[in-house]
Short mmCIF file of C-alpha atoms and ligand atoms in Angstrom, two decimals:
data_model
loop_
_atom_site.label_atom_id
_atom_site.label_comp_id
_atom_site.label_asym_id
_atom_site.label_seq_id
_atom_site.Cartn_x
_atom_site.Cartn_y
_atom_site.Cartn_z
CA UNK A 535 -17.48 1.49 -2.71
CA UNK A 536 -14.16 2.66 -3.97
CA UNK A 537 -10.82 1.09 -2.78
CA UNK A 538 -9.62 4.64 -1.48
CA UNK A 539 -12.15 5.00 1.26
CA UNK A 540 -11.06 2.15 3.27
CA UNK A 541 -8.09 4.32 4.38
CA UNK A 542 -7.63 5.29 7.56
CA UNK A 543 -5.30 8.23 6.83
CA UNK A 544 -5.13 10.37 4.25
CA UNK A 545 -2.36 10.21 1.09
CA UNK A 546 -1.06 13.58 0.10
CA UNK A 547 1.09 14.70 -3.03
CA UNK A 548 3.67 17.30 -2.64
CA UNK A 549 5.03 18.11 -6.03
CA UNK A 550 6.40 21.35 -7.74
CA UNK A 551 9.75 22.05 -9.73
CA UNK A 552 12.93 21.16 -8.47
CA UNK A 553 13.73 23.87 -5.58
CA UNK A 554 10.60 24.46 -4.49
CA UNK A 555 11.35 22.71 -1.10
CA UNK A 556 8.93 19.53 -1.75
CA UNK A 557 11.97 17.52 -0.04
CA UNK A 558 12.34 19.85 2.93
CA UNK A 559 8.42 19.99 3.63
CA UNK A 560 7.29 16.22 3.09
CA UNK A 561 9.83 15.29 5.29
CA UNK A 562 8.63 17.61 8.00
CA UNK A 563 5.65 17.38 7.35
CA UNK A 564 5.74 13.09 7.59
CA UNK A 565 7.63 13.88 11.18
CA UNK A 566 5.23 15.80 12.50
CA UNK A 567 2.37 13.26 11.93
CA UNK A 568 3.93 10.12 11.38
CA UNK A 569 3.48 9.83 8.03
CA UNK A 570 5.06 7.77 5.47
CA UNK A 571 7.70 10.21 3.29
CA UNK A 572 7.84 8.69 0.03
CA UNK A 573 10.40 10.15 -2.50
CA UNK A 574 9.75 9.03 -5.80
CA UNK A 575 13.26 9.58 -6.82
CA UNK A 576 14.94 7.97 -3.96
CA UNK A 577 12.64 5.13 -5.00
CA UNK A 578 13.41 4.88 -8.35
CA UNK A 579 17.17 4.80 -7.75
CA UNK A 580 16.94 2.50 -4.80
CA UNK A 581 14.44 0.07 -6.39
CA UNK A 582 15.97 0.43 -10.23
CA UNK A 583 12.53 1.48 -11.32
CA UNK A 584 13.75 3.36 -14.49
CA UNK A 585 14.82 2.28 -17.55
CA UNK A 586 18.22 3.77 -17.88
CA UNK A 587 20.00 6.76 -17.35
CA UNK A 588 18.78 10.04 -19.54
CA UNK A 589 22.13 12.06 -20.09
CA UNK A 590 20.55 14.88 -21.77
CA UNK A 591 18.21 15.70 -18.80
CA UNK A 592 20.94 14.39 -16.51
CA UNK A 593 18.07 12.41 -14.32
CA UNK A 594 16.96 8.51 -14.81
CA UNK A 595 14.22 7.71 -17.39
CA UNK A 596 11.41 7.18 -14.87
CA UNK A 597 9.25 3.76 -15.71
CA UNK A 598 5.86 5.44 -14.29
CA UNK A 599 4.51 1.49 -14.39
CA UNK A 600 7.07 0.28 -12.01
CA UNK A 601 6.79 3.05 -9.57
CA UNK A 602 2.79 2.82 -9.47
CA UNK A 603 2.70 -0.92 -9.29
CA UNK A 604 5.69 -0.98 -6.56
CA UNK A 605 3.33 1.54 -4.38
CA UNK A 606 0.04 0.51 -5.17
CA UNK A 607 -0.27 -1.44 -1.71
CA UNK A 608 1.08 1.15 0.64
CA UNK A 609 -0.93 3.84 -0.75
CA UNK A 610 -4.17 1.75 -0.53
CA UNK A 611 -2.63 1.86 3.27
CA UNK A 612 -3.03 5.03 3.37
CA UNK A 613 -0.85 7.67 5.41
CA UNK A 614 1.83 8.53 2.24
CA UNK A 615 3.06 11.51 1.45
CA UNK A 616 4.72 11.33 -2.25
CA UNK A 617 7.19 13.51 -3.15
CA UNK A 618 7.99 14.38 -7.05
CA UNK A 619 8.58 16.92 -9.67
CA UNK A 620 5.61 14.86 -11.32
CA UNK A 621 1.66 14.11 -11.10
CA UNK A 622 0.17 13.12 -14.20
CA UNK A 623 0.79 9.43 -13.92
CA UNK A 624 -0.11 8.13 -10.76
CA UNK A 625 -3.81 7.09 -9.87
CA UNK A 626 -6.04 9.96 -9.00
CA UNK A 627 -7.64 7.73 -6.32
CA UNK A 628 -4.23 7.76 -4.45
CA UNK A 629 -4.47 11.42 -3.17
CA UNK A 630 -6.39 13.22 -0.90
CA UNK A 631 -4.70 16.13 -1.21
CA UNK A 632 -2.75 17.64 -4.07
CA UNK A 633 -0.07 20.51 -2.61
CA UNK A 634 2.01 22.20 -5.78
CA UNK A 635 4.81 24.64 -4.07
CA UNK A 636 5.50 27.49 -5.73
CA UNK A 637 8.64 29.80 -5.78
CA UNK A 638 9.70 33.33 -6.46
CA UNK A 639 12.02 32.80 -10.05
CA UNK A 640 14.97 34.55 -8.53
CA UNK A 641 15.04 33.07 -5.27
CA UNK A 642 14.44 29.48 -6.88
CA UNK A 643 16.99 30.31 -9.75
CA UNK A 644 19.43 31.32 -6.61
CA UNK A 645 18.13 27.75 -5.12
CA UNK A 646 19.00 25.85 -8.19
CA UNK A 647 22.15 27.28 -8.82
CA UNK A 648 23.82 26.60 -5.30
CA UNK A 649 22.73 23.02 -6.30
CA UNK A 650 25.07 22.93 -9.01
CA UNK A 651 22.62 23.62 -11.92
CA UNK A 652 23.93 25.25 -15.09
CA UNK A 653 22.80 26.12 -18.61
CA UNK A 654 19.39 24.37 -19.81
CA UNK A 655 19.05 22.56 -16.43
CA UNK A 656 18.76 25.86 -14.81
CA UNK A 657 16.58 27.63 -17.44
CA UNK A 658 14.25 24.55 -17.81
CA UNK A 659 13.49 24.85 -14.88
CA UNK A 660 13.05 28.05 -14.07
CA UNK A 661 10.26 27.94 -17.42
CA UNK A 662 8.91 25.47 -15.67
CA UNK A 663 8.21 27.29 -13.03
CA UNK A 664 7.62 30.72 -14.58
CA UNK A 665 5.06 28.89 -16.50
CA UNK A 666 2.97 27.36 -13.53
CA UNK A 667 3.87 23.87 -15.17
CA UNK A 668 3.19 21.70 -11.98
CA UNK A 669 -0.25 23.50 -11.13
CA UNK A 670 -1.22 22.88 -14.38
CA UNK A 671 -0.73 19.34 -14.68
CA UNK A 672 -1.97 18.58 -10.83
CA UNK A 673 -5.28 20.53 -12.38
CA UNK A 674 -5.60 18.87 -15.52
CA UNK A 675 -5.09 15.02 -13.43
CA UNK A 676 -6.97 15.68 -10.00
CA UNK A 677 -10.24 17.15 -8.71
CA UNK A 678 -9.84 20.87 -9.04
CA UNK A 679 -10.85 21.07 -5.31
CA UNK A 680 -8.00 18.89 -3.81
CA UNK A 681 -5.28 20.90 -5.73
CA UNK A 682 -3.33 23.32 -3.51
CA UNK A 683 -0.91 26.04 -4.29
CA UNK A 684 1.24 26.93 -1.41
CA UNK A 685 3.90 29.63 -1.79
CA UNK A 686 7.28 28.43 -0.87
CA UNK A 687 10.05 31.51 -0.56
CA UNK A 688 11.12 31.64 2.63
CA UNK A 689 11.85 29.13 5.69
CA UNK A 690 8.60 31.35 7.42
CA UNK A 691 6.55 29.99 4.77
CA UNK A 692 7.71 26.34 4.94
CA UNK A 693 6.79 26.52 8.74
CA UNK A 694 3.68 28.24 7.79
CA UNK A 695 2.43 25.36 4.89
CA UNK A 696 3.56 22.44 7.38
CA UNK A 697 1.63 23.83 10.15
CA UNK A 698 -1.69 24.35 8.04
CA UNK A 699 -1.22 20.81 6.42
CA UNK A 700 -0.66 19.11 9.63
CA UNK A 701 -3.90 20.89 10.89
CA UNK A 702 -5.69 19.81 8.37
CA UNK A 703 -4.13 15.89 8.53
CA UNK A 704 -5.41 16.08 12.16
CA UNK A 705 -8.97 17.26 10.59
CA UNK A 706 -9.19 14.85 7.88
CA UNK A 707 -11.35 11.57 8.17
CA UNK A 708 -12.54 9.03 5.61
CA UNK A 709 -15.56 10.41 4.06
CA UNK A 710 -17.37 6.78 4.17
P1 ADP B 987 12.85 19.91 -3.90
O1 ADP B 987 12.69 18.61 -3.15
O2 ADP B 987 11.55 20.51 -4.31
O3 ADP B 987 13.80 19.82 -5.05
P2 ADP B 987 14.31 20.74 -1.53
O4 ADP B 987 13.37 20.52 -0.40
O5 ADP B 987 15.36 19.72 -1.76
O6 ADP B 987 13.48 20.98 -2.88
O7 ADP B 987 14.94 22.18 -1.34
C1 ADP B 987 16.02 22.63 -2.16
C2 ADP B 987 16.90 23.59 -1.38
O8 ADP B 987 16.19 24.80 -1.14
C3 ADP B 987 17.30 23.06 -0.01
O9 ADP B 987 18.60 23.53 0.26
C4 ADP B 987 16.30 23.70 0.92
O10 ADP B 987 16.81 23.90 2.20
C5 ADP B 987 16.01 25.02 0.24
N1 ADP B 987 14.61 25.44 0.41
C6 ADP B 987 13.52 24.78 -0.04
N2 ADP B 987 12.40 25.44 0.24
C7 ADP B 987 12.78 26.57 0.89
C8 ADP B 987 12.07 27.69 1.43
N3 ADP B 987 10.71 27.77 1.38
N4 ADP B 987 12.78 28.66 2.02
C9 ADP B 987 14.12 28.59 2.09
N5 ADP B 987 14.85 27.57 1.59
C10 ADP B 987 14.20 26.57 0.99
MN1 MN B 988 13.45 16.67 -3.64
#
C-alpha cells in the first residue's frame, strides 16, 4: 500500500539540541552500516535551501519545502539517516525510527560553550534542552512507538547507542 514499504532499508532520524552529539553518532552510525548520513544543515547551506540568513538566531532561515522536496526521492530509497535540531516538518512516512539524544545541562552547556556559544545562544539552548523540547516535538509528529530517547553524556554512551542502533538496522525488515 503505502509508498514507505517498498524500502529496502530503513530511514532513521537523529535529532536533539545542538551538542547532543547527533553529528558525531549519524555519522558513525551511517559507517558502520553503510548508510546514507544526511545533514540537514550541510544541505541547506550546500543546496541554498533557506531563505536568507537569520542574524538574530545566527543560523539560516530553513525553507522546510525545499529541504523535503530536495529529499523526497532518496528517502523513498530508503537507507537515510537525517540529522537535525528539527522534526516537526518532514513526512512522518520518512522514518522508521525516531532517536532524540539527550544530554546532562552542564556537560552540554560545557559542549556548547567550547563551540563558541555565548549569551542567548547558549541559554536557548540549554532551555531547550532542560525542557525536553526535541522529545516533545518527535512525540507530538511520529508514532509514539518509533520515538527513542537515548542518553548522550559520555563517548561510552555514544559507543553504546551506535552499537544498539546498528543491531537493530541489522534486525529491521520491511514489514510488507
Ligand atoms: P550535534 O550534531 O548534535 O550538534 P556534535 O555531534 O557536533 O553534536 O557534537 C558536538 C561536540 O560534542 C563534538 O565536539 C562532539 O565530539 C562532542 N560530543 C557529542 N556527543 C558526545 C558524547 N556523548 N560524549 C562526549 N562528547 C560528545
Ligand atoms: Mn550537527
Amino acid at each position: 500500500m503505502a509508498k514507505d514499504r517498498e524500502r529496502k532499508r530503513p530511514n532513521i532520524l537523529v535529532t536533539g539540541t545542538p551538542g547532543t552529539g547527533k553529528t558525531t553518532t549519524a555519522t558513525a552510525l551511517a559507517e558502520a552500516n553503510q548508510l546514507r548520513h544526511v545533514g540537514i544543515g550541510d544541505l541547506v547551506r550546500d543546496k541554498g535551501l533557506h531563505d536568507g540568513w537569520d542574524d538574530e538566531l545566527e543560523c539560516h532561515v530553513i525553507n522546510e519545502d525545499l529541504v523535503c522536496d530536495e529529499l523526497e526521492d532518496v528517502m523513498e530509497q530508503g537507507g537515510n539517516i537525517v540529522d537535525y535540531h528539527g522534526c516537526d516538518f518532514f513526512p512522518e512516512r520518512w522514518f522508521d525510527l525516531v532517536v532524540v539524544l539527550q544530554t546532562d545541562n552542564s556537560v552540554l552547556y560545557d559542549r556548547l560553550n567550547k563551540r563558541g556559544y555565548t549569551g542567548s545562544k547558549l541559554s536557548n539552548n540549554i532551555e531547550c534542552e532542560i525542557f525536553q523540547v526535541l522529545l516533545e516535538e518527535a512525540k507530538e509528529s511520529y508514532p509514539q512507538d518509533i520515538v527513542l530517547a537515548l542518553k548522550s553524556d559520555t563517548v561510552d554512551d555514544i559507543d553504546r547507542n551506535v552499537a544498539s542502533l546498528t543491531e537493530w538496522v541489522r534486525q529491521w525488515h520491511p514489514t510488507s
